mmCIF file of C-alpha atoms in Angstrom:
data_model
loop_
_atom_site.group_PDB
_atom_site.id
_atom_site.type_symbol
_atom_site.label_atom_id
_atom_site.label_comp_id
_atom_site.label_asym_id
_atom_site.label_seq_id
_atom_site.Cartn_x
_atom_site.Cartn_y
_atom_site.Cartn_z
ATOM 1 C CA UNK A 1 230.014 164.757 163.174
ATOM 2 C CA UNK A 2 229.178 165.209 159.487
ATOM 3 C CA UNK A 3 230.567 168.240 157.685
ATOM 4 C CA UNK A 4 227.973 170.930 158.214
ATOM 5 C CA UNK A 5 227.006 174.562 157.776
ATOM 6 C CA UNK A 6 227.670 174.912 161.524
ATOM 7 C CA UNK A 7 229.863 173.127 164.081
ATOM 8 C CA UNK A 8 228.663 174.150 167.549
ATOM 9 C CA UNK A 9 225.257 173.897 169.255
ATOM 10 C CA UNK A 10 224.900 177.680 169.414
ATOM 11 C CA UNK A 11 225.692 177.975 165.692
ATOM 12 C CA UNK A 12 223.087 175.250 165.050
ATOM 13 C CA UNK A 13 220.476 177.201 167.036
ATOM 14 C CA UNK A 14 221.254 180.359 165.079
ATOM 15 C CA UNK A 15 220.875 178.435 161.817
ATOM 16 C CA UNK A 16 217.481 177.096 162.918
ATOM 17 C CA UNK A 17 216.299 180.637 163.795
ATOM 18 C CA UNK A 18 217.351 182.319 160.548
ATOM 19 C CA UNK A 19 217.327 179.673 157.806
ATOM 20 C CA UNK A 20 213.570 179.407 157.093
ATOM 21 C CA UNK A 21 213.066 183.132 156.564
ATOM 22 C CA UNK A 22 216.286 183.577 154.575
ATOM 23 C CA UNK A 23 215.242 180.738 152.263
ATOM 24 C CA UNK A 24 211.893 182.458 151.715
ATOM 25 C CA UNK A 25 213.812 185.662 150.885
ATOM 26 C CA UNK A 26 215.877 183.829 148.239
ATOM 27 C CA UNK A 27 219.090 183.198 150.206
ATOM 28 C CA UNK A 28 220.880 180.009 151.161
ATOM 29 C CA UNK A 29 223.220 179.776 154.151
ATOM 30 C CA UNK A 30 226.703 178.491 153.336
ATOM 31 C CA UNK A 31 228.135 178.755 156.847
ATOM 32 C CA UNK A 32 227.338 180.042 160.339
ATOM 33 C CA UNK A 33 230.448 180.549 162.451
ATOM 34 C CA UNK A 34 231.200 182.290 165.733
ATOM 35 C CA UNK A 35 234.794 183.505 165.717
ATOM 36 C CA UNK A 36 236.344 184.356 169.054
ATOM 37 C CA UNK A 37 238.987 187.045 169.351
ATOM 38 C CA UNK A 38 239.307 190.516 170.800
ATOM 39 C CA UNK A 39 235.645 190.815 170.079
ATOM 40 C CA UNK A 40 233.424 187.925 169.010
ATOM 41 C CA UNK A 41 232.106 187.892 165.456
ATOM 42 C CA UNK A 42 229.075 185.998 164.186
ATOM 43 C CA UNK A 43 229.874 185.324 160.535
ATOM 44 C CA UNK A 44 227.091 184.221 158.222
ATOM 45 C CA UNK A 45 227.991 183.391 154.618
ATOM 46 C CA UNK A 46 225.164 183.420 152.111
ATOM 47 C CA UNK A 47 224.485 182.574 148.476
ATOM 48 C CA UNK A 48 221.545 183.594 146.366
ATOM 49 C CA UNK A 49 219.188 180.785 145.395
ATOM 50 C CA UNK A 50 218.927 182.231 141.864
ATOM 51 C CA UNK A 51 222.679 181.761 141.339
ATOM 52 C CA UNK A 52 223.419 185.479 140.994
ATOM 53 C CA UNK A 53 226.416 186.995 142.786
ATOM 54 C CA UNK A 54 225.902 188.387 146.286
ATOM 55 C CA UNK A 55 225.864 192.198 146.313
ATOM 56 C CA UNK A 56 226.428 194.690 149.108
ATOM 57 C CA UNK A 57 222.669 195.336 149.023
ATOM 58 C CA UNK A 58 222.033 191.625 149.625
ATOM 59 C CA UNK A 59 224.369 191.690 152.646
ATOM 60 C CA UNK A 60 222.627 194.786 154.054
ATOM 61 C CA UNK A 61 219.149 193.252 153.618
ATOM 62 C CA UNK A 62 220.202 189.987 155.287
ATOM 63 C CA UNK A 63 222.076 191.837 158.039
ATOM 64 C CA UNK A 64 218.999 193.876 159.023
ATOM 65 C CA UNK A 65 216.812 190.778 158.932
ATOM 66 C CA UNK A 66 219.212 188.592 160.960
ATOM 67 C CA UNK A 67 219.818 191.408 163.487
ATOM 68 C CA UNK A 68 216.088 191.562 164.208
ATOM 69 C CA UNK A 69 215.869 187.797 164.725
ATOM 70 C CA UNK A 70 218.995 187.736 166.905
ATOM 71 C CA UNK A 71 217.622 190.561 169.097
ATOM 72 C CA UNK A 72 214.474 188.500 169.748
ATOM 73 C CA UNK A 73 216.051 185.024 170.118
ATOM 74 C CA UNK A 74 219.278 186.227 171.815
ATOM 75 C CA UNK A 75 221.264 182.927 171.593
ATOM 76 C CA UNK A 76 224.699 184.552 172.185
ATOM 77 C CA UNK A 77 225.336 185.808 175.709
ATOM 78 C CA UNK A 78 228.484 187.840 174.962
ATOM 79 C CA UNK A 79 228.686 190.966 172.827
ATOM 80 C CA UNK A 80 229.403 190.198 169.191
ATOM 81 C CA UNK A 81 229.686 191.802 165.792
ATOM 82 C CA UNK A 82 227.458 190.485 162.970
ATOM 83 C CA UNK A 83 229.167 189.916 159.617
ATOM 84 C CA UNK A 84 227.196 188.901 156.532
ATOM 85 C CA UNK A 85 229.249 188.004 153.468
ATOM 86 C CA UNK A 86 229.467 185.983 150.298
ATOM 87 C CA UNK A 87 231.635 182.862 150.385
ATOM 88 C CA UNK A 88 234.179 184.430 148.002
ATOM 89 C CA UNK A 89 236.680 182.671 145.742
ATOM 90 C CA UNK A 90 238.075 180.547 148.584
ATOM 91 C CA UNK A 91 234.604 179.492 149.673
ATOM 92 C CA UNK A 92 234.275 176.954 152.452
ATOM 93 C CA UNK A 93 232.781 173.623 151.457
ATOM 94 C CA UNK A 94 230.318 172.698 154.182
ATOM 95 C CA UNK A 95 227.625 170.557 152.558
ATOM 96 C CA UNK A 96 227.706 167.402 150.459
ATOM 97 C CA UNK A 97 226.463 169.406 147.455
ATOM 98 C CA UNK A 98 229.421 171.810 147.824
ATOM 99 C CA UNK A 99 231.814 168.877 147.435
ATOM 100 C CA UNK A 100 229.813 167.362 144.560
ATOM 101 C CA UNK A 101 229.680 170.707 142.719
ATOM 102 C CA UNK A 102 233.456 171.109 143.069
ATOM 103 C CA UNK A 103 234.740 167.751 141.775
ATOM 104 C CA UNK A 104 237.825 168.643 139.732
ATOM 105 C CA UNK A 105 238.608 171.754 141.778
ATOM 106 C CA UNK A 106 241.496 172.312 144.184
ATOM 107 C CA UNK A 107 240.919 172.415 147.937
ATOM 108 C CA UNK A 108 242.754 172.638 151.230
ATOM 109 C CA UNK A 109 241.240 170.588 154.008
ATOM 110 C CA UNK A 110 241.831 169.602 157.619
ATOM 111 C CA UNK A 111 240.586 166.366 159.156
ATOM 112 C CA UNK A 112 239.538 165.678 162.736
ATOM 113 C CA UNK A 113 241.594 162.484 162.885
ATOM 114 C CA UNK A 114 244.825 161.800 160.974
ATOM 115 C CA UNK A 115 244.933 159.772 157.770
ATOM 116 C CA UNK A 116 248.316 158.070 157.315
ATOM 117 C CA UNK A 117 249.738 160.437 159.947
ATOM 118 C CA UNK A 118 248.407 163.630 158.303
ATOM 119 C CA UNK A 119 245.551 165.984 159.129
ATOM 120 C CA UNK A 120 246.198 168.665 156.466
ATOM 121 C CA UNK A 121 245.785 168.021 152.752
ATOM 122 C CA UNK A 122 245.881 170.078 149.547
ATOM 123 C CA UNK A 123 244.761 168.638 146.257
ATOM 124 C CA UNK A 124 242.039 168.211 143.673
ATOM 125 C CA UNK A 125 238.724 166.529 144.469
ATOM 126 C CA UNK A 126 238.694 163.619 142.021
ATOM 127 C CA UNK A 127 235.432 161.969 143.096
ATOM 128 C CA UNK A 128 232.787 161.865 145.798
ATOM 129 C CA UNK A 129 230.103 159.449 146.880
ATOM 130 C CA UNK A 130 227.568 159.862 149.692
ATOM 131 C CA UNK A 131 230.107 159.600 152.513
ATOM 132 C CA UNK A 132 233.641 159.813 151.086
ATOM 133 C CA UNK A 133 235.683 162.023 148.804
ATOM 134 C CA UNK A 134 238.858 161.054 146.981
ATOM 135 C CA UNK A 135 241.586 163.665 146.783
ATOM 136 C CA UNK A 136 244.412 163.787 144.244
ATOM 137 C CA UNK A 137 247.371 165.011 146.280
ATOM 138 C CA UNK A 138 250.552 165.975 144.443
ATOM 139 C CA UNK A 139 253.446 163.715 145.416
ATOM 140 C CA UNK A 140 251.232 160.940 146.819
ATOM 141 C CA UNK A 141 250.974 157.727 144.829
ATOM 142 C CA UNK A 142 247.720 156.669 146.479
ATOM 143 C CA UNK A 143 244.920 159.210 146.527
ATOM 144 C CA UNK A 144 243.466 159.419 150.042
ATOM 145 C CA UNK A 145 239.815 158.605 150.569
ATOM 146 C CA UNK A 146 238.471 160.947 153.234
ATOM 147 C CA UNK A 147 235.133 160.472 154.964
ATOM 148 C CA UNK A 148 233.091 163.681 154.884
ATOM 149 C CA UNK A 149 232.364 163.365 158.602
ATOM 150 C CA UNK A 150 236.149 163.449 159.258
ATOM 151 C CA UNK A 151 236.555 166.861 157.556
ATOM 152 C CA UNK A 152 236.689 169.705 160.057
ATOM 153 C CA UNK A 153 237.439 172.432 157.520
ATOM 154 C CA UNK A 154 237.650 172.648 153.728
ATOM 155 C CA UNK A 155 238.155 175.613 151.374
ATOM 156 C CA UNK A 156 238.510 176.017 147.623
ATOM 157 C CA UNK A 157 241.941 177.151 146.459
ATOM 158 C CA UNK A 158 243.052 178.633 143.200
ATOM 159 C CA UNK A 159 245.159 176.323 141.041
ATOM 160 C CA UNK A 160 248.911 176.909 141.152
ATOM 161 C CA UNK A 161 250.292 178.719 138.134
ATOM 162 C CA UNK A 162 253.719 177.939 136.747
ATOM 163 C CA UNK A 163 256.397 180.614 137.080
ATOM 164 C CA UNK A 164 256.768 181.959 133.561
ATOM 165 C CA UNK A 165 260.091 183.745 134.225
ATOM 166 C CA UNK A 166 263.072 182.298 132.443
ATOM 167 C CA UNK A 167 265.381 180.259 134.629
ATOM 168 C CA UNK A 168 268.439 180.889 132.416
ATOM 169 C CA UNK A 169 271.289 183.177 133.425
ATOM 170 C CA UNK A 170 271.898 186.244 131.366
ATOM 171 C CA UNK A 171 275.255 186.562 129.604
ATOM 172 C CA UNK A 172 277.042 189.726 130.649
#
């Protein structure tokens, strides 16, 4: 499975129902995810095609629109709560262009299958080609090459900041 805006068949159906009209309204879908818990939540993350920040008004407009489509298509059998949001600072990377646009940025990612005995990685994306990204991981001599289709989850992270407090003992 290639890294995608959705991961399940139901999420894929939902994407196919809502994507064309949201694109025509000026919105791009970053992720469609059904989260199971006490109550199920259908989370849809959006960006504006014009590059502007997502506002509360944008979320309300998209929520009303998606609610109407979901009432007609009815792809989820259980009760659920609809959540429309922006990707935020720790945005998920779900498409090849997300990875390409974030070369040089820090990420946390999880793979489907282990690479050298590990499935969890944190580091900086150093390069990407059509199918593979290279990650600079602190403490690793060799930078792992990770196939995009092996990534189950990936999020941007803020770079670590050095502790500016003095490490010297005070003289009393």
